[in-house]
Each structure stands twice: as C-alpha cells, then as structure tokens.
C-alpha cells in the first residue's frame, strides 16, 4: 500500500520518486522462522522528497511495530557519555532541576536509567509490554503508552502524570507515520514553558558517507535540520538549539510556543536533496559484490556474511551474495536459527563455522568491523579471507 501524501505536511508526494529500491527487507526486526519463509518476501521501497516541505520519506506503510522502541545493541560507553553530557546541558540550561521529565519511547529504559542519576523526576512511556516490564525491573517509572495525538500521558495507577516540564525523544520520530501528531500530543502534556530534546538520524550523513543499504523501511522519514524544524514548528514548538552529535545524528532542543503563536510558515523554498551518491552506491556495491562472488566461485571458494543487521539483510536481498553466501553469522542468540528477510539466508551462531567452514567472510556490522575481524582471526584462524564494506566499497582486512 502506498501513502501518497507527505507524513508531515499532508500534501501530495508527487509521482516521481527520488529512487526505487527493489527486494528490500520488509522489516529489520521481524526475522522470519522456517515456517514463515513461504509467505515472506522482499518489498519495493520508493523514496520521495515532499515537493512542499522537503522531507525525504518512504511512501510505504510503517512496520507493524513502529510504536515500539527496540534498541538493538549500540549501548556503548560512548553513547552513555553522550547522553550524560546532553542531559547535563539540557537540565542546567533550561533550569530543569527537580522538574518532571518524560521520555517518549523509552524502550527498556536504556537512556532513562542514565537520566536517573540526575536531580530530576524521570518518567518514561513505551508501547511494548515486554520492554515496559524490563524497564520496571530496573526500578524506573515507566508505563505502557505511545503518545498519539489526544492522549493524556499519565500512569494508570496515578503514580505519575503531567504536565511535564520537559521531554526526551531519542531516534523515535523517524519511525513515525504521524510525527506531528506525536509531537502535538507531547506538547499538550507539557507545561507552558515546556522544553524538549529530540534526536533523529541525519539524512546528510547517510547521503555523504553511507550506501543505499543504510536505508531501511523501519525509518519512514529521513530528516535534515530544515525538515525537522518544519515538523516541530507545525506541532507547536520552536527550535532553540540545533547540534550534530556522534557525527550522524541531529539533536535539537525545542520549546513549546505560546498558544497564540502563529502556525508554522510554509517552507516552500526547501532545497532539493542530491541523492546521486546513494543511487550510485546501488550500482557500485552491486557490481563489486558480483565481482567478489565470481572471483570466489572461479576459485571454488565459499563466502559467509557476518552481521544479521538490517544492512546485512539488505545487501543479501539486493545483490548476488544473497544467493552465493552460505549463511549469515550473528552472535545474538535470538536471531540464530532464523532466516534473513527477503534473501532467506540462514542465520547461524559463530560456532557454526567449524561444522561448515567458508573461505571468506564479509562483515556487515557498521561500527563493529574491527572487533569482529579480531574475533574471526582468533576463532577461525588466519586463513579466512576477511572483507568489509566501507561506505561504497569493498575492502580487504
Ligand atoms: Zn511535506
């Protein structure tokens, strides 16, 4: 099903997409089991730029679990330190000491736990029951709620309720089919001077450094500072601060506008994005992986992939390696024994290598390449050829 209107401004998206991606995984989190393979298949995704507000977005339906915050890994010391410094600045600068802060989409409380070390009253809402339970087990005040327009954000048992003085939203808005509705809900539950801290992945970073395999159906929208500002203004906020964090993430601090304030002005002079690099990556990566498969095949050699990540799934389903590789190795037990969406490559634990060794392994785990290469050398010995994708190119490690 196609969504023909912009998720932020509601105007028609236009007929011609920026690019179309065939055979993409239908979801990054719902990993099929054997019995589901008959039904499971890749989908075609069309990336559009709204001609009116400039937001780059897919025109598809959201994944079934878009209300849930499933943070897969990445909970590193660097990330914790980043959150701490963001919290410190937010609380000091906007005088939030002793005040009520709510995180919309808190998952199992990964970042809310860090906030608990600060002198504020910290609350979180999360749609997925199992994650709410995990967060509660950590002693956090979290309840099941989503933040759709019109909702009153309060715990059922009366232990917490608004108005809140501030809110937090970490990489959640890009999943939302109605981001303005979500932000309006939050605004309605804030005090008059309420402030918020929002982060989303940066479109510019993807365009500059990543290949098409970073695009993922779970992320319906790809924001820039301009389009994010437009969305938050439409929801009744004004932007006070904008900052690029961790090289690849947009971070903004917003404040609720007075009720009498005018609606967001229509941002008709948006800049068209240049996605030529992404389009090119579809060709170059496809060709490089084809050459790799041909070369290995001609030598009678075999290939495995390491990383049942969305990037790994996408590379497997959109290039020849989905047919050529024997399996995808992943250390996460909950992925093992299942199959990659669309390509249906089996996902196996690292030890599987000893039963069914391969001659070369392609690592697809952005941010963990070095660490995984070391594991491969240590566990499988030095004779395995190790490769990795760096942006647009295949590299031997
Ligand atoms: Zn729009």
PDB file of C-alpha atoms in Angstrom, residues 26-312:
ATOM      1  CA  UNK A  26      10.175  -5.815   4.735  1.00  0.00           C
ATOM      2  CA  UNK A  27      11.370  -5.264   8.302  1.00  0.00           C
ATOM      3  CA  UNK A  28      14.575  -5.198  10.297  1.00  0.00           C
ATOM      4  CA  UNK A  29      13.166  -6.673  13.495  1.00  0.00           C
ATOM      5  CA  UNK A  30      10.689  -9.341  12.414  1.00  0.00           C
ATOM      6  CA  UNK A  31      13.160 -12.046  11.418  1.00  0.00           C
ATOM      7  CA  UNK A  32      11.286 -14.988   9.864  1.00  0.00           C
ATOM      8  CA  UNK A  33      11.470 -18.585  11.097  1.00  0.00           C
ATOM      9  CA  UNK A  34      11.466 -21.558   8.719  1.00  0.00           C
ATOM     10  CA  UNK A  35       7.663 -21.977   8.664  1.00  0.00           C
ATOM     11  CA  UNK A  36       7.225 -18.357   7.574  1.00  0.00           C
ATOM     12  CA  UNK A  37       9.553 -18.462   4.570  1.00  0.00           C
ATOM     13  CA  UNK A  38       6.810 -19.436   2.110  1.00  0.00           C
ATOM     14  CA  UNK A  39       4.983 -16.178   2.780  1.00  0.00           C
ATOM     15  CA  UNK A  40       7.918 -13.905   3.459  1.00  0.00           C
ATOM     16  CA  UNK A  41       9.335 -11.829   0.608  1.00  0.00           C
ATOM     17  CA  UNK A  42      11.180  -8.616  -0.157  1.00  0.00           C
ATOM     18  CA  UNK A  43       9.380  -5.373  -0.937  1.00  0.00           C
ATOM     19  CA  UNK A  44       9.919  -2.446  -3.265  1.00  0.00           C
ATOM     20  CA  UNK A  45      10.540   0.840  -1.489  1.00  0.00           C
ATOM     21  CA  UNK A  46      10.144   4.232  -3.132  1.00  0.00           C
ATOM     22  CA  UNK A  47      11.989   7.146  -1.614  1.00  0.00           C
ATOM     23  CA  UNK A  48      10.317  10.515  -2.189  1.00  0.00           C
ATOM     24  CA  UNK A  49      11.061  14.109  -1.333  1.00  0.00           C
ATOM     25  CA  UNK A  50       7.954  16.119  -0.498  1.00  0.00           C
ATOM     26  CA  UNK A  51       7.800  18.949  -3.015  1.00  0.00           C
ATOM     27  CA  UNK A  52       6.198  21.212  -0.434  1.00  0.00           C
ATOM     28  CA  UNK A  53       8.111  20.783   2.857  1.00  0.00           C
ATOM     29  CA  UNK A  54      11.180  18.957   1.550  1.00  0.00           C
ATOM     30  CA  UNK A  55      11.000  15.931   3.844  1.00  0.00           C
ATOM     31  CA  UNK A  56      12.594  12.811   2.370  1.00  0.00           C
ATOM     32  CA  UNK A  57      10.433   9.783   3.140  1.00  0.00           C
ATOM     33  CA  UNK A  58       9.310   6.349   2.023  1.00  0.00           C
ATOM     34  CA  UNK A  59       5.736   6.169   0.769  1.00  0.00           C
ATOM     35  CA  UNK A  60       5.040   2.757   2.336  1.00  0.00           C
ATOM     36  CA  UNK A  61       3.051   1.737   5.384  1.00  0.00           C
ATOM     37  CA  UNK A  62       5.082   1.695   8.610  1.00  0.00           C
ATOM     38  CA  UNK A  63       6.334  -1.622  10.011  1.00  0.00           C
ATOM     39  CA  UNK A  64       3.872  -3.298  12.382  1.00  0.00           C
ATOM     40  CA  UNK A  65       5.972  -2.443  15.455  1.00  0.00           C
ATOM     41  CA  UNK A  66       6.585   1.281  14.761  1.00  0.00           C
ATOM     42  CA  UNK A  67       5.209   2.235  18.187  1.00  0.00           C
ATOM     43  CA  UNK A  68       7.830   0.139  19.965  1.00  0.00           C
ATOM     44  CA  UNK A  69      11.390   1.190  20.727  1.00  0.00           C
ATOM     45  CA  UNK A  70      13.638  -1.767  20.054  1.00  0.00           C
ATOM     46  CA  UNK A  71      17.200  -0.628  20.542  1.00  0.00           C
ATOM     47  CA  UNK A  72      19.401  -3.343  19.135  1.00  0.00           C
ATOM     48  CA  UNK A  73      22.826  -3.041  20.664  1.00  0.00           C
ATOM     49  CA  UNK A  74      24.886   0.105  20.376  1.00  0.00           C
ATOM     50  CA  UNK A  75      24.568   0.738  24.096  1.00  0.00           C
ATOM     51  CA  UNK A  76      28.228   1.651  24.480  1.00  0.00           C
ATOM     52  CA  UNK A  77      30.213   3.761  26.912  1.00  0.00           C
ATOM     53  CA  UNK A  78      30.437   6.428  24.219  1.00  0.00           C
ATOM     54  CA  UNK A  79      26.648   6.503  23.974  1.00  0.00           C
ATOM     55  CA  UNK A  80      26.179   6.697  27.745  1.00  0.00           C
ATOM     56  CA  UNK A  81      28.680   9.560  27.963  1.00  0.00           C
ATOM     57  CA  UNK A  82      26.958  11.355  25.122  1.00  0.00           C
ATOM     58  CA  UNK A  83      23.580  11.111  26.866  1.00  0.00           C
ATOM     59  CA  UNK A  84      25.106  12.300  30.147  1.00  0.00           C
ATOM     60  CA  UNK A  85      26.520  15.404  28.534  1.00  0.00           C
ATOM     61  CA  UNK A  86      23.230  16.078  26.727  1.00  0.00           C
ATOM     62  CA  UNK A  87      21.260  15.685  29.966  1.00  0.00           C
ATOM     63  CA  UNK A  88      23.659  17.933  31.874  1.00  0.00           C
ATOM     64  CA  UNK A  89      23.345  20.713  29.313  1.00  0.00           C
ATOM     65  CA  UNK A  90      19.555  20.358  28.970  1.00  0.00           C
ATOM     66  CA  UNK A  91      18.922  20.376  32.718  1.00  0.00           C
ATOM     67  CA  UNK A  92      21.342  23.233  33.531  1.00  0.00           C
ATOM     68  CA  UNK A  93      20.480  25.498  30.654  1.00  0.00           C
ATOM     69  CA  UNK A  94      16.705  25.162  30.983  1.00  0.00           C
ATOM     70  CA  UNK A  95      16.571  25.047  34.795  1.00  0.00           C
ATOM     71  CA  UNK A  96      15.033  21.592  34.968  1.00  0.00           C
ATOM     72  CA  UNK A  97      16.457  20.597  38.333  1.00  0.00           C
ATOM     73  CA  UNK A  98      13.719  18.972  40.440  1.00  0.00           C
ATOM     74  CA  UNK A  99      11.342  19.099  37.452  1.00  0.00           C
ATOM     75  CA  UNK A 100       9.377  16.354  35.680  1.00  0.00           C
ATOM     76  CA  UNK A 101      10.871  14.910  32.500  1.00  0.00           C
ATOM     77  CA  UNK A 102       9.256  12.276  30.322  1.00  0.00           C
ATOM     78  CA  UNK A 103      10.923  10.141  27.657  1.00  0.00           C
ATOM     79  CA  UNK A 104       8.595   9.229  24.795  1.00  0.00           C
ATOM     80  CA  UNK A 105       9.578   5.817  23.519  1.00  0.00           C
ATOM     81  CA  UNK A 106      11.970   4.730  26.246  1.00  0.00           C
ATOM     82  CA  UNK A 107      12.393   1.086  25.226  1.00  0.00           C
ATOM     83  CA  UNK A 108      13.614  -0.898  28.216  1.00  0.00           C
ATOM     84  CA  UNK A 109      14.938   2.288  29.822  1.00  0.00           C
ATOM     85  CA  UNK A 110      18.460   2.259  28.394  1.00  0.00           C
ATOM     86  CA  UNK A 111      18.712   6.067  28.416  1.00  0.00           C
ATOM     87  CA  UNK A 112      16.131   6.741  31.134  1.00  0.00           C
ATOM     88  CA  UNK A 113      18.385   4.813  33.523  1.00  0.00           C
ATOM     89  CA  UNK A 114      21.191   7.263  32.786  1.00  0.00           C
ATOM     90  CA  UNK A 115      18.810  10.160  33.499  1.00  0.00           C
ATOM     91  CA  UNK A 116      18.040   8.718  36.936  1.00  0.00           C
ATOM     92  CA  UNK A 117      21.484   9.864  38.106  1.00  0.00           C
ATOM     93  CA  UNK A 118      20.385  13.481  37.608  1.00  0.00           C
ATOM     94  CA  UNK A 119      18.303  15.529  40.089  1.00  0.00           C
ATOM     95  CA  UNK A 120      15.040  15.345  38.109  1.00  0.00           C
ATOM     96  CA  UNK A 121      11.844  13.305  38.262  1.00  0.00           C
ATOM     97  CA  UNK A 122      12.294  10.881  35.379  1.00  0.00           C
ATOM     98  CA  UNK A 123       9.389   9.098  33.663  1.00  0.00           C
ATOM     99  CA  UNK A 124       9.143   7.034  30.526  1.00  0.00           C
ATOM    100  CA  UNK A 125       6.470   5.672  28.221  1.00  0.00           C
ATOM    101  CA  UNK A 126       6.888   2.641  25.989  1.00  0.00           C
ATOM    102  CA  UNK A 127       4.347   0.793  23.864  1.00  0.00           C
ATOM    103  CA  UNK A 128       5.773  -2.737  24.054  1.00  0.00           C
ATOM    104  CA  UNK A 129       4.718  -4.528  27.249  1.00  0.00           C
ATOM    105  CA  UNK A 130       7.809  -6.728  27.463  1.00  0.00           C
ATOM    106  CA  UNK A 131      10.044  -3.641  27.367  1.00  0.00           C
ATOM    107  CA  UNK A 132       7.903  -1.830  29.949  1.00  0.00           C
ATOM    108  CA  UNK A 133       8.381  -4.822  32.221  1.00  0.00           C
ATOM    109  CA  UNK A 134      12.154  -4.801  31.770  1.00  0.00           C
ATOM    110  CA  UNK A 135      12.282  -1.070  32.491  1.00  0.00           C
ATOM    111  CA  UNK A 136      10.213  -1.508  35.660  1.00  0.00           C
ATOM    112  CA  UNK A 137      12.529  -4.275  36.816  1.00  0.00           C
ATOM    113  CA  UNK A 138      15.320  -1.704  36.711  1.00  0.00           C
ATOM    114  CA  UNK A 139      13.312   0.431  39.131  1.00  0.00           C
ATOM    115  CA  UNK A 140      12.328   3.030  36.537  1.00  0.00           C
ATOM    116  CA  UNK A 141       8.919   4.727  36.460  1.00  0.00           C
ATOM    117  CA  UNK A 142       7.716   3.536  33.075  1.00  0.00           C
ATOM    118  CA  UNK A 143       4.252   2.633  31.821  1.00  0.00           C
ATOM    119  CA  UNK A 144       2.688   1.444  28.585  1.00  0.00           C
ATOM    120  CA  UNK A 145       1.674   4.321  26.380  1.00  0.00           C
ATOM    121  CA  UNK A 146       2.532   5.594  22.906  1.00  0.00           C
ATOM    122  CA  UNK A 147       1.822   9.363  22.576  1.00  0.00           C
ATOM    123  CA  UNK A 148      -0.702   9.527  19.752  1.00  0.00           C
ATOM    124  CA  UNK A 149      -2.461  12.870  19.305  1.00  0.00           C
ATOM    125  CA  UNK A 150      -5.073  13.407  22.023  1.00  0.00           C
ATOM    126  CA  UNK A 151      -3.594  11.011  24.595  1.00  0.00           C
ATOM    127  CA  UNK A 152      -3.136  12.133  28.174  1.00  0.00           C
ATOM    128  CA  UNK A 153       0.266  10.906  29.293  1.00  0.00           C
ATOM    129  CA  UNK A 154      -0.211   9.513  32.780  1.00  0.00           C
ATOM    130  CA  UNK A 155       0.362   6.237  34.577  1.00  0.00           C
ATOM    131  CA  UNK A 156      -2.778   4.121  35.105  1.00  0.00           C
ATOM    132  CA  UNK A 157      -2.120   3.739  38.810  1.00  0.00           C
ATOM    133  CA  UNK A 158      -1.884   7.500  39.322  1.00  0.00           C
ATOM    134  CA  UNK A 159       1.805   7.312  40.250  1.00  0.00           C
ATOM    135  CA  UNK A 160       2.742   9.803  37.525  1.00  0.00           C
ATOM    136  CA  UNK A 161       1.070  12.409  35.359  1.00  0.00           C
ATOM    137  CA  UNK A 162       1.532  15.726  33.627  1.00  0.00           C
ATOM    138  CA  UNK A 163       2.057  18.454  32.965  1.00  0.00           C
ATOM    139  CA  UNK A 164       5.727  17.685  32.389  1.00  0.00           C
ATOM    140  CA  UNK A 165       8.418  20.341  32.241  1.00  0.00           C
ATOM    141  CA  UNK A 166      10.474  18.611  29.609  1.00  0.00           C
ATOM    142  CA  UNK A 167      10.518  15.646  27.251  1.00  0.00           C
ATOM    143  CA  UNK A 168      13.097  13.471  25.546  1.00  0.00           C
ATOM    144  CA  UNK A 169      12.832  11.537  22.315  1.00  0.00           C
ATOM    145  CA  UNK A 170      15.819   9.568  21.065  1.00  0.00           C
ATOM    146  CA  UNK A 171      15.706   8.235  17.491  1.00  0.00           C
ATOM    147  CA  UNK A 172      11.994   7.521  17.544  1.00  0.00           C
ATOM    148  CA  UNK A 173      10.478  10.229  15.333  1.00  0.00           C
ATOM    149  CA  UNK A 174      11.969   8.782  12.122  1.00  0.00           C
ATOM    150  CA  UNK A 175       9.835   5.647  12.610  1.00  0.00           C
ATOM    151  CA  UNK A 176       6.592   7.583  12.902  1.00  0.00           C
ATOM    152  CA  UNK A 177       3.883   7.790  10.232  1.00  0.00           C
ATOM    153  CA  UNK A 178       2.371  10.789  12.087  1.00  0.00           C
ATOM    154  CA  UNK A 179       5.329  12.615  13.645  1.00  0.00           C
ATOM    155  CA  UNK A 180       3.412  15.888  14.017  1.00  0.00           C
ATOM    156  CA  UNK A 181       0.557  14.140  15.851  1.00  0.00           C
ATOM    157  CA  UNK A 182       3.041  12.573  18.252  1.00  0.00           C
ATOM    158  CA  UNK A 183       4.745  15.893  18.923  1.00  0.00           C
ATOM    159  CA  UNK A 184       1.378  17.626  19.423  1.00  0.00           C
ATOM    160  CA  UNK A 185       0.428  15.013  21.992  1.00  0.00           C
ATOM    161  CA  UNK A 186       3.657  15.680  23.843  1.00  0.00           C
ATOM    162  CA  UNK A 187       3.173  19.456  23.595  1.00  0.00           C
ATOM    163  CA  UNK A 188      -0.346  19.142  25.068  1.00  0.00           C
ATOM    164  CA  UNK A 189       1.099  17.303  28.054  1.00  0.00           C
ATOM    165  CA  UNK A 190       3.805  19.887  28.762  1.00  0.00           C
ATOM    166  CA  UNK A 191       3.713  22.946  30.980  1.00  0.00           C
ATOM    167  CA  UNK A 192       3.506  26.361  29.290  1.00  0.00           C
ATOM    168  CA  UNK A 193       7.272  26.742  29.151  1.00  0.00           C
ATOM    169  CA  UNK A 194       7.934  23.056  28.433  1.00  0.00           C
ATOM    170  CA  UNK A 195      11.087  22.126  26.561  1.00  0.00           C
ATOM    171  CA  UNK A 196      12.254  19.017  24.744  1.00  0.00           C
ATOM    172  CA  UNK A 197      15.326  17.254  23.415  1.00  0.00           C
ATOM    173  CA  UNK A 198      14.897  15.310  20.178  1.00  0.00           C
ATOM    174  CA  UNK A 199      17.387  13.264  18.172  1.00  0.00           C
ATOM    175  CA  UNK A 200      16.987  11.623  14.760  1.00  0.00           C
ATOM    176  CA  UNK A 201      19.483  10.162  12.259  1.00  0.00           C
ATOM    177  CA  UNK A 202      20.863  12.715   9.822  1.00  0.00           C
ATOM    178  CA  UNK A 203      19.944  12.426   6.155  1.00  0.00           C
ATOM    179  CA  UNK A 204      23.030  14.422   5.174  1.00  0.00           C
ATOM    180  CA  UNK A 205      25.262  11.871   6.885  1.00  0.00           C
ATOM    181  CA  UNK A 206      23.655   8.998   5.002  1.00  0.00           C
ATOM    182  CA  UNK A 207      23.989  10.891   1.718  1.00  0.00           C
ATOM    183  CA  UNK A 208      27.608  11.723   2.377  1.00  0.00           C
ATOM    184  CA  UNK A 209      29.016   8.575   3.942  1.00  0.00           C
ATOM    185  CA  UNK A 210      26.659   5.639   3.611  1.00  0.00           C
ATOM    186  CA  UNK A 211      25.455   3.417   0.849  1.00  0.00           C
ATOM    187  CA  UNK A 212      21.849   2.663  -0.017  1.00  0.00           C
ATOM    188  CA  UNK A 213      21.973  -0.269   2.430  1.00  0.00           C
ATOM    189  CA  UNK A 214      21.559   2.183   5.331  1.00  0.00           C
ATOM    190  CA  UNK A 215      18.026   2.935   4.150  1.00  0.00           C
ATOM    191  CA  UNK A 216      15.521   0.838   5.996  1.00  0.00           C
ATOM    192  CA  UNK A 217      11.749   0.570   5.913  1.00  0.00           C
ATOM    193  CA  UNK A 218      11.595   0.987   9.704  1.00  0.00           C
ATOM    194  CA  UNK A 219      12.813   4.548   9.160  1.00  0.00           C
ATOM    195  CA  UNK A 220       9.983   6.161   7.230  1.00  0.00           C
ATOM    196  CA  UNK A 221      11.461   9.660   7.335  1.00  0.00           C
ATOM    197  CA  UNK A 222      14.991  10.976   6.734  1.00  0.00           C
ATOM    198  CA  UNK A 223      15.296  14.365   8.401  1.00  0.00           C
ATOM    199  CA  UNK A 224      17.585  17.333   7.905  1.00  0.00           C
ATOM    200  CA  UNK A 225      17.716  20.290  10.304  1.00  0.00           C
ATOM    201  CA  UNK A 226      15.365  22.129   7.916  1.00  0.00           C
ATOM    202  CA  UNK A 227      12.713  19.446   7.651  1.00  0.00           C
ATOM    203  CA  UNK A 228      12.909  18.576  11.347  1.00  0.00           C
ATOM    204  CA  UNK A 229      12.450  22.240  12.253  1.00  0.00           C
ATOM    205  CA  UNK A 230       9.430  22.421   9.968  1.00  0.00           C
ATOM    206  CA  UNK A 231       7.882  19.337  11.631  1.00  0.00           C
ATOM    207  CA  UNK A 232       8.392  20.538  15.211  1.00  0.00           C
ATOM    208  CA  UNK A 233       7.069  24.011  14.353  1.00  0.00           C
ATOM    209  CA  UNK A 234       3.979  22.500  12.786  1.00  0.00           C
ATOM    210  CA  UNK A 235       3.414  20.672  16.073  1.00  0.00           C
ATOM    211  CA  UNK A 236       3.602  23.864  18.118  1.00  0.00           C
ATOM    212  CA  UNK A 237       7.263  24.075  19.128  1.00  0.00           C
ATOM    213  CA  UNK A 238      10.067  26.440  18.310  1.00  0.00           C
ATOM    214  CA  UNK A 239      13.663  25.300  17.922  1.00  0.00           C
ATOM    215  CA  UNK A 240      16.084  26.803  20.441  1.00  0.00           C
ATOM    216  CA  UNK A 241      19.243  24.826  19.642  1.00  0.00           C
ATOM    217  CA  UNK A 242      20.479  22.611  16.838  1.00  0.00           C
ATOM    218  CA  UNK A 243      23.537  20.413  17.024  1.00  0.00           C
ATOM    219  CA  UNK A 244      25.095  17.483  15.154  1.00  0.00           C
ATOM    220  CA  UNK A 245      26.069  14.719  17.577  1.00  0.00           C
ATOM    221  CA  UNK A 246      28.013  11.490  17.133  1.00  0.00           C
ATOM    222  CA  UNK A 247      28.693  12.648  13.535  1.00  0.00           C
ATOM    223  CA  UNK A 248      25.499  11.022  12.240  1.00  0.00           C
ATOM    224  CA  UNK A 249      22.664  12.326  14.427  1.00  0.00           C
ATOM    225  CA  UNK A 250      20.659  15.552  14.531  1.00  0.00           C
ATOM    226  CA  UNK A 251      19.915  16.853  18.009  1.00  0.00           C
ATOM    227  CA  UNK A 252      17.537  19.735  18.644  1.00  0.00           C
ATOM    228  CA  UNK A 253      16.181  21.441  21.733  1.00  0.00           C
ATOM    229  CA  UNK A 254      12.674  22.838  21.378  1.00  0.00           C
ATOM    230  CA  UNK A 255      10.307  24.927  23.460  1.00  0.00           C
ATOM    231  CA  UNK A 256       6.541  24.974  23.354  1.00  0.00           C
ATOM    232  CA  UNK A 257       5.208  28.042  21.608  1.00  0.00           C
ATOM    233  CA  UNK A 258       2.572  30.175  23.270  1.00  0.00           C
ATOM    234  CA  UNK A 259      -0.908  29.151  22.223  1.00  0.00           C
ATOM    235  CA  UNK A 260      -1.456  32.431  20.427  1.00  0.00           C
ATOM    236  CA  UNK A 261       1.620  31.931  18.283  1.00  0.00           C
ATOM    237  CA  UNK A 262       1.120  31.603  14.572  1.00  0.00           C
ATOM    238  CA  UNK A 263       1.197  28.274  12.808  1.00  0.00           C
ATOM    239  CA  UNK A 264       4.397  27.211  11.128  1.00  0.00           C
ATOM    240  CA  UNK A 265       5.005  29.124   7.961  1.00  0.00           C
ATOM    241  CA  UNK A 266       5.005  27.002   4.902  1.00  0.00           C
ATOM    242  CA  UNK A 267       8.529  26.225   3.987  1.00  0.00           C
ATOM    243  CA  UNK A 268       8.063  26.308   0.249  1.00  0.00           C
ATOM    244  CA  UNK A 269      11.668  27.116  -0.574  1.00  0.00           C
ATOM    245  CA  UNK A 270      13.190  23.823   0.553  1.00  0.00           C
ATOM    246  CA  UNK A 271      16.407  22.610  -1.020  1.00  0.00           C
ATOM    247  CA  UNK A 272      16.107  19.585  -3.257  1.00  0.00           C
ATOM    248  CA  UNK A 273      18.383  16.820  -1.943  1.00  0.00           C
ATOM    249  CA  UNK A 274      21.078  15.311  -4.099  1.00  0.00           C
ATOM    250  CA  UNK A 275      20.845  11.561  -3.758  1.00  0.00           C
ATOM    251  CA  UNK A 276      23.144  10.750  -6.662  1.00  0.00           C
ATOM    252  CA  UNK A 277      25.635   9.111  -4.273  1.00  0.00           C
ATOM    253  CA  UNK A 278      23.008   6.733  -2.953  1.00  0.00           C
ATOM    254  CA  UNK A 279      21.868   5.826  -6.446  1.00  0.00           C
ATOM    255  CA  UNK A 280      25.440   5.305  -7.498  1.00  0.00           C
ATOM    256  CA  UNK A 281      26.082   3.069  -4.485  1.00  0.00           C
ATOM    257  CA  UNK A 282      23.311   0.752  -5.678  1.00  0.00           C
ATOM    258  CA  UNK A 283      25.307   0.179  -8.862  1.00  0.00           C
ATOM    259  CA  UNK A 284      28.846   0.150  -7.445  1.00  0.00           C
ATOM    260  CA  UNK A 285      28.151  -2.081  -4.464  1.00  0.00           C
ATOM    261  CA  UNK A 286      26.113  -4.468  -6.591  1.00  0.00           C
ATOM    262  CA  UNK A 287      28.945  -4.684  -9.108  1.00  0.00           C
ATOM    263  CA  UNK A 288      31.703  -5.128  -6.505  1.00  0.00           C
ATOM    264  CA  UNK A 289      29.814  -7.921  -4.784  1.00  0.00           C
ATOM    265  CA  UNK A 290      29.145  -9.581  -8.126  1.00  0.00           C
ATOM    266  CA  UNK A 291      32.866  -9.487  -8.891  1.00  0.00           C
ATOM    267  CA  UNK A 292      33.609 -10.894  -5.458  1.00  0.00           C
ATOM    268  CA  UNK A 293      31.165 -13.781  -5.935  1.00  0.00           C
ATOM    269  CA  UNK A 294      32.508 -14.502  -9.437  1.00  0.00           C
ATOM    270  CA  UNK A 295      36.101 -14.475  -8.277  1.00  0.00           C
ATOM    271  CA  UNK A 296      35.435 -16.749  -5.292  1.00  0.00           C
ATOM    272  CA  UNK A 297      33.324 -19.079  -7.414  1.00  0.00           C
ATOM    273  CA  UNK A 298      36.035 -19.423 -10.054  1.00  0.00           C
ATOM    274  CA  UNK A 299      38.473 -20.481  -7.335  1.00  0.00           C
ATOM    275  CA  UNK A 300      35.990 -22.939  -5.862  1.00  0.00           C
ATOM    276  CA  UNK A 301      35.749 -20.832  -2.706  1.00  0.00           C
ATOM    277  CA  UNK A 302      32.782 -20.093  -0.459  1.00  0.00           C
ATOM    278  CA  UNK A 303      31.502 -16.991   1.357  1.00  0.00           C
ATOM    279  CA  UNK A 304      29.762 -16.239   4.629  1.00  0.00           C
ATOM    280  CA  UNK A 305      28.370 -12.934   5.919  1.00  0.00           C
ATOM    281  CA  UNK A 306      28.829 -11.711   9.500  1.00  0.00           C
ATOM    282  CA  UNK A 307      26.075  -9.477  10.829  1.00  0.00           C
ATOM    283  CA  UNK A 308      22.328 -10.154  10.811  1.00  0.00           C
ATOM    284  CA  UNK A 309      21.865  -6.386  10.810  1.00  0.00           C
ATOM    285  CA  UNK A 310      19.475  -4.514   8.559  1.00  0.00           C
ATOM    286  CA  UNK A 311      22.474  -3.602   6.432  1.00  0.00           C
ATOM    287  CA  UNK A 312      23.414  -7.277   6.096  1.00  0.00           C
TER     288      UNK A 312
END
